């Protein structure tokens, strides 16, 4: 039920964003400018969509692992995938010492779950199982698909703004052209508006993945404990902003980059204390945990 409700909310946001794109594109360059921008963005983002899992895994230097190498990891993933009646995802481990994890892939049949070496060092079995439940929930809730669609629409806005600034689309007299100050504002505010919408969607998805992942594992407090440990680790050893892994920051269970100031405003992750609090409240309503190792 939550998945359908979230889908309707996201569809409304993306519908609004699409309407803005059409209006701005037509205003800047008429139908020709709009068609050019849409085609370029769709091609670029189509490639990104179909290869997003490989790009994300490569950025983290992740390697596929076998059941012989990580038997406990395979056991918990297989158990949870079976419980959800979904295909078993591919499993990867990144040599990154920072504790983190992410899921990628355009649908459950093409999903991959990656954990860092750091996270396997600091979490116990229950906590890691909670993290896996969170990541599998991202896949089952179609969060990755929605993020790809939002990124495509945001790319269209960015392309439109750039074309409007550098190319005299649509012809016409100077008096028919937008004011340069207005064009500069659109160049800045267009991509910014698209980014804010993406971040709003992403933050909401993190809360939903926490909740649905906790329900899948039946152990909200284990995920809450894991999140506290992970957050302490990411704060202690943040990844540099120019790291190749920065491109996958929005996918990870906790922001791997150093936050604070304006960076916190545009973070794709909600405050960790709020996530932990919600999980504790969920545990209080669920009652005692029946956990079998």
PDB file of C-alpha atoms in Angstrom:
ATOM      1  CA  UNK A   1       0.000   0.000   0.000  1.00  0.00           C
ATOM      2  CA  UNK A   2       2.833   2.408   0.888  1.00  0.00           C
ATOM      3  CA  UNK A   3       4.540   1.645  -2.423  1.00  0.00           C
ATOM      4  CA  UNK A   4       1.442   2.661  -4.399  1.00  0.00           C
ATOM      5  CA  UNK A   5       0.922   5.779  -2.240  1.00  0.00           C
ATOM      6  CA  UNK A   6       4.548   6.836  -2.728  1.00  0.00           C
ATOM      7  CA  UNK A   7       4.244   6.159  -6.431  1.00  0.00           C
ATOM      8  CA  UNK A   8       1.293   8.545  -6.682  1.00  0.00           C
ATOM      9  CA  UNK A   9       3.139  11.275  -4.778  1.00  0.00           C
ATOM     10  CA  UNK A  10       6.226  10.859  -6.929  1.00  0.00           C
ATOM     11  CA  UNK A  11       4.159  10.830 -10.120  1.00  0.00           C
ATOM     12  CA  UNK A  12       2.585  14.131  -9.062  1.00  0.00           C
ATOM     13  CA  UNK A  13       6.006  15.692  -8.427  1.00  0.00           C
ATOM     14  CA  UNK A  14       7.410  14.425 -11.707  1.00  0.00           C
ATOM     15  CA  UNK A  15       4.290  15.542 -13.568  1.00  0.00           C
ATOM     16  CA  UNK A  16       4.732  19.054 -12.181  1.00  0.00           C
ATOM     17  CA  UNK A  17       8.400  19.046 -13.107  1.00  0.00           C
ATOM     18  CA  UNK A  18       7.586  17.868 -16.628  1.00  0.00           C
ATOM     19  CA  UNK A  19       5.084  20.711 -17.054  1.00  0.00           C
ATOM     20  CA  UNK A  20       7.756  23.201 -15.971  1.00  0.00           C
ATOM     21  CA  UNK A  21      10.222  21.721 -18.455  1.00  0.00           C
ATOM     22  CA  UNK A  22       7.749  22.016 -21.331  1.00  0.00           C
ATOM     23  CA  UNK A  23       6.842  25.606 -20.457  1.00  0.00           C
ATOM     24  CA  UNK A  24      10.437  26.778 -19.985  1.00  0.00           C
ATOM     25  CA  UNK A  25      11.672  24.961 -23.086  1.00  0.00           C
ATOM     26  CA  UNK A  26       8.969  26.443 -25.291  1.00  0.00           C
ATOM     27  CA  UNK A  27       9.510  29.926 -23.845  1.00  0.00           C
ATOM     28  CA  UNK A  28      13.258  29.796 -24.480  1.00  0.00           C
ATOM     29  CA  UNK A  29      13.448  28.176 -27.888  1.00  0.00           C
ATOM     30  CA  UNK A  30      10.048  27.215 -29.152  1.00  0.00           C
ATOM     31  CA  UNK A  31       9.348  23.662 -30.221  1.00  0.00           C
ATOM     32  CA  UNK A  32      12.770  23.247 -31.883  1.00  0.00           C
ATOM     33  CA  UNK A  33      14.687  24.062 -28.719  1.00  0.00           C
ATOM     34  CA  UNK A  34      12.498  21.790 -26.649  1.00  0.00           C
ATOM     35  CA  UNK A  35      12.885  18.839 -29.007  1.00  0.00           C
ATOM     36  CA  UNK A  36      16.685  19.196 -29.146  1.00  0.00           C
ATOM     37  CA  UNK A  37      17.032  19.379 -25.378  1.00  0.00           C
ATOM     38  CA  UNK A  38      14.688  16.465 -24.746  1.00  0.00           C
ATOM     39  CA  UNK A  39      16.440  14.225 -27.280  1.00  0.00           C
ATOM     40  CA  UNK A  40      19.921  14.967 -25.946  1.00  0.00           C
ATOM     41  CA  UNK A  41      18.885  14.418 -22.341  1.00  0.00           C
ATOM     42  CA  UNK A  42      16.945  11.231 -23.046  1.00  0.00           C
ATOM     43  CA  UNK A  43      19.909   9.681 -24.864  1.00  0.00           C
ATOM     44  CA  UNK A  44      22.372  10.653 -22.127  1.00  0.00           C
ATOM     45  CA  UNK A  45      20.139   9.555 -19.284  1.00  0.00           C
ATOM     46  CA  UNK A  46      19.031   6.409 -21.088  1.00  0.00           C
ATOM     47  CA  UNK A  47      22.648   5.270 -21.216  1.00  0.00           C
ATOM     48  CA  UNK A  48      23.070   6.221 -17.564  1.00  0.00           C
ATOM     49  CA  UNK A  49      19.913   4.334 -16.599  1.00  0.00           C
ATOM     50  CA  UNK A  50      20.865   1.053 -18.259  1.00  0.00           C
ATOM     51  CA  UNK A  51      24.481   1.215 -17.074  1.00  0.00           C
ATOM     52  CA  UNK A  52      23.911   2.876 -13.701  1.00  0.00           C
ATOM     53  CA  UNK A  53      24.662  -0.281 -11.710  1.00  0.00           C
ATOM     54  CA  UNK A  54      28.018  -0.813 -13.415  1.00  0.00           C
ATOM     55  CA  UNK A  55      28.928   2.869 -13.024  1.00  0.00           C
ATOM     56  CA  UNK A  56      28.069   2.870  -9.323  1.00  0.00           C
ATOM     57  CA  UNK A  57      29.902  -0.365  -8.581  1.00  0.00           C
ATOM     58  CA  UNK A  58      32.970   0.722 -10.520  1.00  0.00           C
ATOM     59  CA  UNK A  59      33.115   4.030  -8.659  1.00  0.00           C
ATOM     60  CA  UNK A  60      33.374   2.101  -5.384  1.00  0.00           C
ATOM     61  CA  UNK A  61      35.872  -0.415  -6.825  1.00  0.00           C
ATOM     62  CA  UNK A  62      33.399  -3.110  -5.810  1.00  0.00           C
ATOM     63  CA  UNK A  63      34.073  -6.739  -6.661  1.00  0.00           C
ATOM     64  CA  UNK A  64      31.569  -9.606  -6.884  1.00  0.00           C
ATOM     65  CA  UNK A  65      31.883 -12.091  -4.031  1.00  0.00           C
ATOM     66  CA  UNK A  66      30.987 -15.739  -3.747  1.00  0.00           C
ATOM     67  CA  UNK A  67      29.075 -17.556  -1.037  1.00  0.00           C
ATOM     68  CA  UNK A  68      32.281 -19.315  -0.015  1.00  0.00           C
ATOM     69  CA  UNK A  69      33.877 -15.926   0.706  1.00  0.00           C
ATOM     70  CA  UNK A  70      30.915 -14.390   2.591  1.00  0.00           C
ATOM     71  CA  UNK A  71      28.602 -17.208   3.731  1.00  0.00           C
ATOM     72  CA  UNK A  72      26.795 -15.135   6.410  1.00  0.00           C
ATOM     73  CA  UNK A  73      26.121 -12.309   3.943  1.00  0.00           C
ATOM     74  CA  UNK A  74      24.705 -14.714   1.386  1.00  0.00           C
ATOM     75  CA  UNK A  75      22.589 -16.393   4.037  1.00  0.00           C
ATOM     76  CA  UNK A  76      20.890 -13.193   5.187  1.00  0.00           C
ATOM     77  CA  UNK A  77      20.365 -11.849   1.663  1.00  0.00           C
ATOM     78  CA  UNK A  78      18.897 -15.126   0.431  1.00  0.00           C
ATOM     79  CA  UNK A  79      16.644 -15.340   3.504  1.00  0.00           C
ATOM     80  CA  UNK A  80      15.301 -11.809   3.083  1.00  0.00           C
ATOM     81  CA  UNK A  81      14.870 -12.097  -0.691  1.00  0.00           C
ATOM     82  CA  UNK A  82      12.941 -15.324  -0.190  1.00  0.00           C
ATOM     83  CA  UNK A  83      10.806 -13.702   2.510  1.00  0.00           C
ATOM     84  CA  UNK A  84       9.984 -10.870   0.085  1.00  0.00           C
ATOM     85  CA  UNK A  85       9.428 -13.367  -2.765  1.00  0.00           C
ATOM     86  CA  UNK A  86      11.952 -11.553  -4.920  1.00  0.00           C
ATOM     87  CA  UNK A  87      15.002 -12.663  -6.942  1.00  0.00           C
ATOM     88  CA  UNK A  88      18.371 -12.993  -5.233  1.00  0.00           C
ATOM     89  CA  UNK A  89      20.443  -9.883  -6.076  1.00  0.00           C
ATOM     90  CA  UNK A  90      24.105  -9.940  -7.031  1.00  0.00           C
ATOM     91  CA  UNK A  91      26.437  -9.281  -4.091  1.00  0.00           C
ATOM     92  CA  UNK A  92      29.506  -7.056  -4.103  1.00  0.00           C
ATOM     93  CA  UNK A  93      32.045  -5.871  -1.545  1.00  0.00           C
ATOM     94  CA  UNK A  94      33.957  -2.609  -1.838  1.00  0.00           C
ATOM     95  CA  UNK A  95      37.436  -2.320  -0.256  1.00  0.00           C
ATOM     96  CA  UNK A  96      36.463   1.106   1.150  1.00  0.00           C
ATOM     97  CA  UNK A  97      37.237   1.245   4.896  1.00  0.00           C
ATOM     98  CA  UNK A  98      34.354   3.640   5.551  1.00  0.00           C
ATOM     99  CA  UNK A  99      31.239   1.739   6.734  1.00  0.00           C
ATOM    100  CA  UNK A 100      28.487   2.052   4.124  1.00  0.00           C
ATOM    101  CA  UNK A 101      26.235   0.138   1.759  1.00  0.00           C
ATOM    102  CA  UNK A 102      24.042   0.728  -1.277  1.00  0.00           C
ATOM    103  CA  UNK A 103      21.783  -1.040  -3.761  1.00  0.00           C
ATOM    104  CA  UNK A 104      21.678  -0.420  -7.484  1.00  0.00           C
ATOM    105  CA  UNK A 105      20.002  -1.827 -10.580  1.00  0.00           C
ATOM    106  CA  UNK A 106      16.894  -0.777 -12.484  1.00  0.00           C
ATOM    107  CA  UNK A 107      14.622  -3.529 -11.115  1.00  0.00           C
ATOM    108  CA  UNK A 108      14.700  -6.552  -8.754  1.00  0.00           C
ATOM    109  CA  UNK A 109      15.815  -8.872 -11.567  1.00  0.00           C
ATOM    110  CA  UNK A 110      18.867  -6.672 -12.247  1.00  0.00           C
ATOM    111  CA  UNK A 111      19.638  -5.590  -8.689  1.00  0.00           C
ATOM    112  CA  UNK A 112      22.974  -5.585  -6.919  1.00  0.00           C
ATOM    113  CA  UNK A 113      23.744  -4.961  -3.255  1.00  0.00           C
ATOM    114  CA  UNK A 114      27.158  -3.664  -2.248  1.00  0.00           C
ATOM    115  CA  UNK A 115      28.620  -3.397   1.241  1.00  0.00           C
ATOM    116  CA  UNK A 116      31.965  -1.872   2.108  1.00  0.00           C
ATOM    117  CA  UNK A 117      34.695  -3.745   3.885  1.00  0.00           C
ATOM    118  CA  UNK A 118      34.370  -1.199   6.670  1.00  0.00           C
ATOM    119  CA  UNK A 119      30.753  -2.056   7.397  1.00  0.00           C
ATOM    120  CA  UNK A 120      31.520  -5.760   7.706  1.00  0.00           C
ATOM    121  CA  UNK A 121      34.104  -4.919  10.364  1.00  0.00           C
ATOM    122  CA  UNK A 122      31.893  -2.931  12.749  1.00  0.00           C
ATOM    123  CA  UNK A 123      28.399  -4.478  12.511  1.00  0.00           C
ATOM    124  CA  UNK A 124      27.229  -7.702  14.084  1.00  0.00           C
ATOM    125  CA  UNK A 125      24.975 -10.188  12.274  1.00  0.00           C
ATOM    126  CA  UNK A 126      21.685  -8.571  13.328  1.00  0.00           C
ATOM    127  CA  UNK A 127      22.835  -5.070  12.433  1.00  0.00           C
ATOM    128  CA  UNK A 128      24.160  -6.083   9.010  1.00  0.00           C
ATOM    129  CA  UNK A 129      20.926  -7.959   8.375  1.00  0.00           C
ATOM    130  CA  UNK A 130      19.019  -4.742   9.141  1.00  0.00           C
ATOM    131  CA  UNK A 131      21.161  -2.847   6.632  1.00  0.00           C
ATOM    132  CA  UNK A 132      20.539  -5.491   3.965  1.00  0.00           C
ATOM    133  CA  UNK A 133      16.796  -5.231   4.614  1.00  0.00           C
ATOM    134  CA  UNK A 134      17.020  -1.455   4.058  1.00  0.00           C
ATOM    135  CA  UNK A 135      18.903  -1.840   0.779  1.00  0.00           C
ATOM    136  CA  UNK A 136      16.619  -4.557  -0.540  1.00  0.00           C
ATOM    137  CA  UNK A 137      13.654  -2.319   0.265  1.00  0.00           C
ATOM    138  CA  UNK A 138      15.093   0.381  -1.995  1.00  0.00           C
ATOM    139  CA  UNK A 139      15.012  -2.155  -4.824  1.00  0.00           C
ATOM    140  CA  UNK A 140      11.562  -3.545  -4.034  1.00  0.00           C
ATOM    141  CA  UNK A 141      10.061  -0.055  -3.576  1.00  0.00           C
ATOM    142  CA  UNK A 142      11.371   0.888  -7.055  1.00  0.00           C
ATOM    143  CA  UNK A 143      13.347   3.778  -5.551  1.00  0.00           C
ATOM    144  CA  UNK A 144      16.205   3.348  -8.008  1.00  0.00           C
ATOM    145  CA  UNK A 145      13.856   3.520 -10.995  1.00  0.00           C
ATOM    146  CA  UNK A 146      12.214   6.675  -9.653  1.00  0.00           C
ATOM    147  CA  UNK A 147      15.608   8.277  -8.969  1.00  0.00           C
ATOM    148  CA  UNK A 148      16.631   7.556 -12.557  1.00  0.00           C
ATOM    149  CA  UNK A 149      13.472   9.185 -13.919  1.00  0.00           C
ATOM    150  CA  UNK A 150      13.965  12.234 -11.690  1.00  0.00           C
ATOM    151  CA  UNK A 151      17.589  12.495 -12.776  1.00  0.00           C
ATOM    152  CA  UNK A 152      16.521  12.361 -16.422  1.00  0.00           C
ATOM    153  CA  UNK A 153      14.011  15.168 -15.955  1.00  0.00           C
ATOM    154  CA  UNK A 154      16.563  17.223 -14.054  1.00  0.00           C
ATOM    155  CA  UNK A 155      19.015  16.671 -16.892  1.00  0.00           C
ATOM    156  CA  UNK A 156      16.478  18.017 -19.351  1.00  0.00           C
ATOM    157  CA  UNK A 157      16.069  21.200 -17.297  1.00  0.00           C
ATOM    158  CA  UNK A 158      19.840  21.654 -17.101  1.00  0.00           C
ATOM    159  CA  UNK A 159      20.232  21.167 -20.846  1.00  0.00           C
ATOM    160  CA  UNK A 160      17.434  23.592 -21.594  1.00  0.00           C
ATOM    161  CA  UNK A 161      19.011  26.244 -19.400  1.00  0.00           C
ATOM    162  CA  UNK A 162      22.421  25.771 -21.022  1.00  0.00           C
ATOM    163  CA  UNK A 163      21.000  25.858 -24.537  1.00  0.00           C
ATOM    164  CA  UNK A 164      19.011  28.980 -23.734  1.00  0.00           C
ATOM    165  CA  UNK A 165      22.139  30.759 -22.508  1.00  0.00           C
ATOM    166  CA  UNK A 166      24.661  29.775 -25.168  1.00  0.00           C
ATOM    167  CA  UNK A 167      22.564  29.198 -28.300  1.00  0.00           C
ATOM    168  CA  UNK A 168      20.092  31.681 -29.821  1.00  0.00           C
ATOM    169  CA  UNK A 169      17.294  29.132 -30.099  1.00  0.00           C
ATOM    170  CA  UNK A 170      14.006  30.012 -31.729  1.00  0.00           C
ATOM    171  CA  UNK A 171      15.265  32.992 -33.776  1.00  0.00           C
ATOM    172  CA  UNK A 172      13.168  36.129 -33.602  1.00  0.00           C
ATOM    173  CA  UNK A 173      14.013  39.738 -32.846  1.00  0.00           C
ATOM    174  CA  UNK A 174      15.968  40.879 -29.824  1.00  0.00           C
ATOM    175  CA  UNK A 175      12.817  42.231 -28.257  1.00  0.00           C
ATOM    176  CA  UNK A 176      11.327  38.760 -28.441  1.00  0.00           C
ATOM    177  CA  UNK A 177      14.309  37.214 -26.672  1.00  0.00           C
ATOM    178  CA  UNK A 178      14.247  36.779 -22.880  1.00  0.00           C
ATOM    179  CA  UNK A 179      16.026  39.384 -20.793  1.00  0.00           C
ATOM    180  CA  UNK A 180      19.676  38.286 -20.155  1.00  0.00           C
ATOM    181  CA  UNK A 181      19.135  38.679 -16.418  1.00  0.00           C
ATOM    182  CA  UNK A 182      16.125  36.373 -16.596  1.00  0.00           C
ATOM    183  CA  UNK A 183      18.111  33.883 -18.644  1.00  0.00           C
ATOM    184  CA  UNK A 184      20.908  33.913 -16.070  1.00  0.00           C
ATOM    185  CA  UNK A 185      18.356  33.332 -13.325  1.00  0.00           C
ATOM    186  CA  UNK A 186      16.941  30.339 -15.198  1.00  0.00           C
ATOM    187  CA  UNK A 187      20.465  29.010 -15.781  1.00  0.00           C
ATOM    188  CA  UNK A 188      20.962  28.966 -12.002  1.00  0.00           C
ATOM    189  CA  UNK A 189      17.474  28.266 -10.705  1.00  0.00           C
ATOM    190  CA  UNK A 190      16.458  25.638 -13.271  1.00  0.00           C
ATOM    191  CA  UNK A 191      19.014  23.006 -12.256  1.00  0.00           C
ATOM    192  CA  UNK A 192      18.688  24.062  -8.609  1.00  0.00           C
ATOM    193  CA  UNK A 193      14.911  23.490  -8.650  1.00  0.00           C
ATOM    194  CA  UNK A 194      15.374  20.080 -10.256  1.00  0.00           C
ATOM    195  CA  UNK A 195      18.008  19.171  -7.664  1.00  0.00           C
ATOM    196  CA  UNK A 196      15.787  20.217  -4.762  1.00  0.00           C
ATOM    197  CA  UNK A 197      12.970  18.002  -6.072  1.00  0.00           C
ATOM    198  CA  UNK A 198      15.394  15.086  -6.371  1.00  0.00           C
ATOM    199  CA  UNK A 199      16.599  15.622  -2.823  1.00  0.00           C
ATOM    200  CA  UNK A 200      13.050  15.807  -1.475  1.00  0.00           C
ATOM    201  CA  UNK A 201      12.230  12.504  -3.143  1.00  0.00           C
ATOM    202  CA  UNK A 202      15.475  10.920  -1.958  1.00  0.00           C
ATOM    203  CA  UNK A 203      15.006  11.961   1.685  1.00  0.00           C
ATOM    204  CA  UNK A 204      11.494  10.557   1.762  1.00  0.00           C
ATOM    205  CA  UNK A 205      12.722   7.325   0.200  1.00  0.00           C
ATOM    206  CA  UNK A 206      15.303   6.871   2.950  1.00  0.00           C
ATOM    207  CA  UNK A 207      12.604   7.033   5.611  1.00  0.00           C
ATOM    208  CA  UNK A 208      10.456   4.576   3.668  1.00  0.00           C
ATOM    209  CA  UNK A 209      13.347   2.166   3.112  1.00  0.00           C
ATOM    210  CA  UNK A 210      14.133   2.280   6.845  1.00  0.00           C
ATOM    211  CA  UNK A 211      10.528   1.423   7.700  1.00  0.00           C
ATOM    212  CA  UNK A 212       9.940  -1.237   5.052  1.00  0.00           C
ATOM    213  CA  UNK A 213      13.370  -2.748   5.666  1.00  0.00           C
ATOM    214  CA  UNK A 214      12.648  -2.961   9.389  1.00  0.00           C
ATOM    215  CA  UNK A 215       9.340  -4.662   8.667  1.00  0.00           C
ATOM    216  CA  UNK A 216      11.067  -7.118   6.324  1.00  0.00           C
ATOM    217  CA  UNK A 217      13.633  -8.105   8.956  1.00  0.00           C
ATOM    218  CA  UNK A 218      11.221  -7.747  11.887  1.00  0.00           C
ATOM    219  CA  UNK A 219      14.027  -6.024  13.791  1.00  0.00           C
ATOM    220  CA  UNK A 220      13.845  -2.187  13.707  1.00  0.00           C
ATOM    221  CA  UNK A 221      16.242  -1.756  16.645  1.00  0.00           C
ATOM    222  CA  UNK A 222      18.976  -3.672  14.831  1.00  0.00           C
ATOM    223  CA  UNK A 223      18.804  -1.206  11.928  1.00  0.00           C
ATOM    224  CA  UNK A 224      18.725   1.732  14.358  1.00  0.00           C
ATOM    225  CA  UNK A 225      21.862   0.417  16.057  1.00  0.00           C
ATOM    226  CA  UNK A 226      23.537  -0.137  12.694  1.00  0.00           C
ATOM    227  CA  UNK A 227      22.710   3.405  11.536  1.00  0.00           C
ATOM    228  CA  UNK A 228      24.291   4.901  14.650  1.00  0.00           C
ATOM    229  CA  UNK A 229      27.500   2.940  14.072  1.00  0.00           C
ATOM    230  CA  UNK A 230      27.574   3.710  10.358  1.00  0.00           C
ATOM    231  CA  UNK A 231      27.023   7.425  10.931  1.00  0.00           C
ATOM    232  CA  UNK A 232      29.823   7.554  13.481  1.00  0.00           C
ATOM    233  CA  UNK A 233      32.086   5.869  10.951  1.00  0.00           C
ATOM    234  CA  UNK A 234      31.203   8.158   8.044  1.00  0.00           C
ATOM    235  CA  UNK A 235      31.754  11.200  10.265  1.00  0.00           C
ATOM    236  CA  UNK A 236      35.103   9.869  11.416  1.00  0.00           C
ATOM    237  CA  UNK A 237      36.415   9.097   7.923  1.00  0.00           C
ATOM    238  CA  UNK A 238      34.396  10.959   5.266  1.00  0.00           C
ATOM    239  CA  UNK A 239      35.237  10.457   1.617  1.00  0.00           C
ATOM    240  CA  UNK A 240      36.651  13.477  -0.272  1.00  0.00           C
ATOM    241  CA  UNK A 241      34.139  15.443  -2.334  1.00  0.00           C
ATOM    242  CA  UNK A 242      36.202  14.840  -5.491  1.00  0.00           C
ATOM    243  CA  UNK A 243      36.258  11.089  -4.923  1.00  0.00           C
ATOM    244  CA  UNK A 244      34.785   8.921  -7.714  1.00  0.00           C
ATOM    245  CA  UNK A 245      32.475   7.528  -5.018  1.00  0.00           C
ATOM    246  CA  UNK A 246      30.850  10.965  -4.678  1.00  0.00           C
ATOM    247  CA  UNK A 247      28.679  10.139  -7.696  1.00  0.00           C
ATOM    248  CA  UNK A 248      27.039   7.311  -5.722  1.00  0.00           C
ATOM    249  CA  UNK A 249      26.633   9.281  -2.480  1.00  0.00           C
ATOM    250  CA  UNK A 250      22.852   9.552  -2.931  1.00  0.00           C
ATOM    251  CA  UNK A 251      22.578   5.748  -3.145  1.00  0.00           C
ATOM    252  CA  UNK A 252      24.364   4.969   0.102  1.00  0.00           C
ATOM    253  CA  UNK A 253      22.660   4.252   3.408  1.00  0.00           C
ATOM    254  CA  UNK A 254      24.477   7.244   4.949  1.00  0.00           C
ATOM    255  CA  UNK A 255      26.045  10.273   3.279  1.00  0.00           C
ATOM    256  CA  UNK A 256      29.704   9.303   2.716  1.00  0.00           C
ATOM    257  CA  UNK A 257      30.852  12.912   2.262  1.00  0.00           C
ATOM    258  CA  UNK A 258      31.610  15.493   4.897  1.00  0.00           C
ATOM    259  CA  UNK A 259      28.438  17.461   5.757  1.00  0.00           C
ATOM    260  CA  UNK A 260      27.628  20.655   7.595  1.00  0.00           C
ATOM    261  CA  UNK A 261      26.656  24.176   6.540  1.00  0.00           C
ATOM    262  CA  UNK A 262      25.062  24.512   3.135  1.00  0.00           C
ATOM    263  CA  UNK A 263      26.086  20.945   2.311  1.00  0.00           C
ATOM    264  CA  UNK A 264      23.662  19.693   4.947  1.00  0.00           C
ATOM    265  CA  UNK A 265      20.832  21.669   3.336  1.00  0.00           C
ATOM    266  CA  UNK A 266      21.320  19.824   0.070  1.00  0.00           C
ATOM    267  CA  UNK A 267      22.047  16.414   1.598  1.00  0.00           C
ATOM    268  CA  UNK A 268      20.212  13.522   0.007  1.00  0.00           C
ATOM    269  CA  UNK A 269      19.876  11.891   3.432  1.00  0.00           C
ATOM    270  CA  UNK A 270      17.584  12.957   6.287  1.00  0.00           C
ATOM    271  CA  UNK A 271      19.134  13.637   9.729  1.00  0.00           C
ATOM    272  CA  UNK A 272      20.357  10.416  11.264  1.00  0.00           C
ATOM    273  CA  UNK A 273      18.813  11.172  14.662  1.00  0.00           C
ATOM    274  CA  UNK A 274      15.389  11.407  12.995  1.00  0.00           C
ATOM    275  CA  UNK A 275      15.858   8.087  11.244  1.00  0.00           C
ATOM    276  CA  UNK A 276      16.871   6.374  14.487  1.00  0.00           C
ATOM    277  CA  UNK A 277      13.944   7.934  16.362  1.00  0.00           C
ATOM    278  CA  UNK A 278      11.444   6.705  13.784  1.00  0.00           C
ATOM    279  CA  UNK A 279      12.845   3.192  13.984  1.00  0.00           C
ATOM    280  CA  UNK A 280      12.610   3.227  17.772  1.00  0.00           C
ATOM    281  CA  UNK A 281       8.984   4.327  17.517  1.00  0.00           C
ATOM    282  CA  UNK A 282       8.322   1.551  15.010  1.00  0.00           C
ATOM    283  CA  UNK A 283       9.877  -1.003  17.369  1.00  0.00           C
ATOM    284  CA  UNK A 284       7.624   0.186  20.186  1.00  0.00           C
ATOM    285  CA  UNK A 285       4.516  -0.505  18.093  1.00  0.00           C
ATOM    286  CA  UNK A 286       5.741  -3.849  16.781  1.00  0.00           C
ATOM    287  CA  UNK A 287       6.407  -5.390  20.185  1.00  0.00           C
ATOM    288  CA  UNK A 288       9.144  -7.922  21.008  1.00  0.00           C
ATOM    289  CA  UNK A 289      11.385  -8.981  18.137  1.00  0.00           C
ATOM    290  CA  UNK A 290      11.362 -12.652  17.169  1.00  0.00           C
ATOM    291  CA  UNK A 291      14.790 -12.998  15.614  1.00  0.00           C
ATOM    292  CA  UNK A 292      16.308 -16.264  14.445  1.00  0.00           C
ATOM    293  CA  UNK A 293      19.939 -16.256  13.481  1.00  0.00           C
TER     294      UNK A 293
END
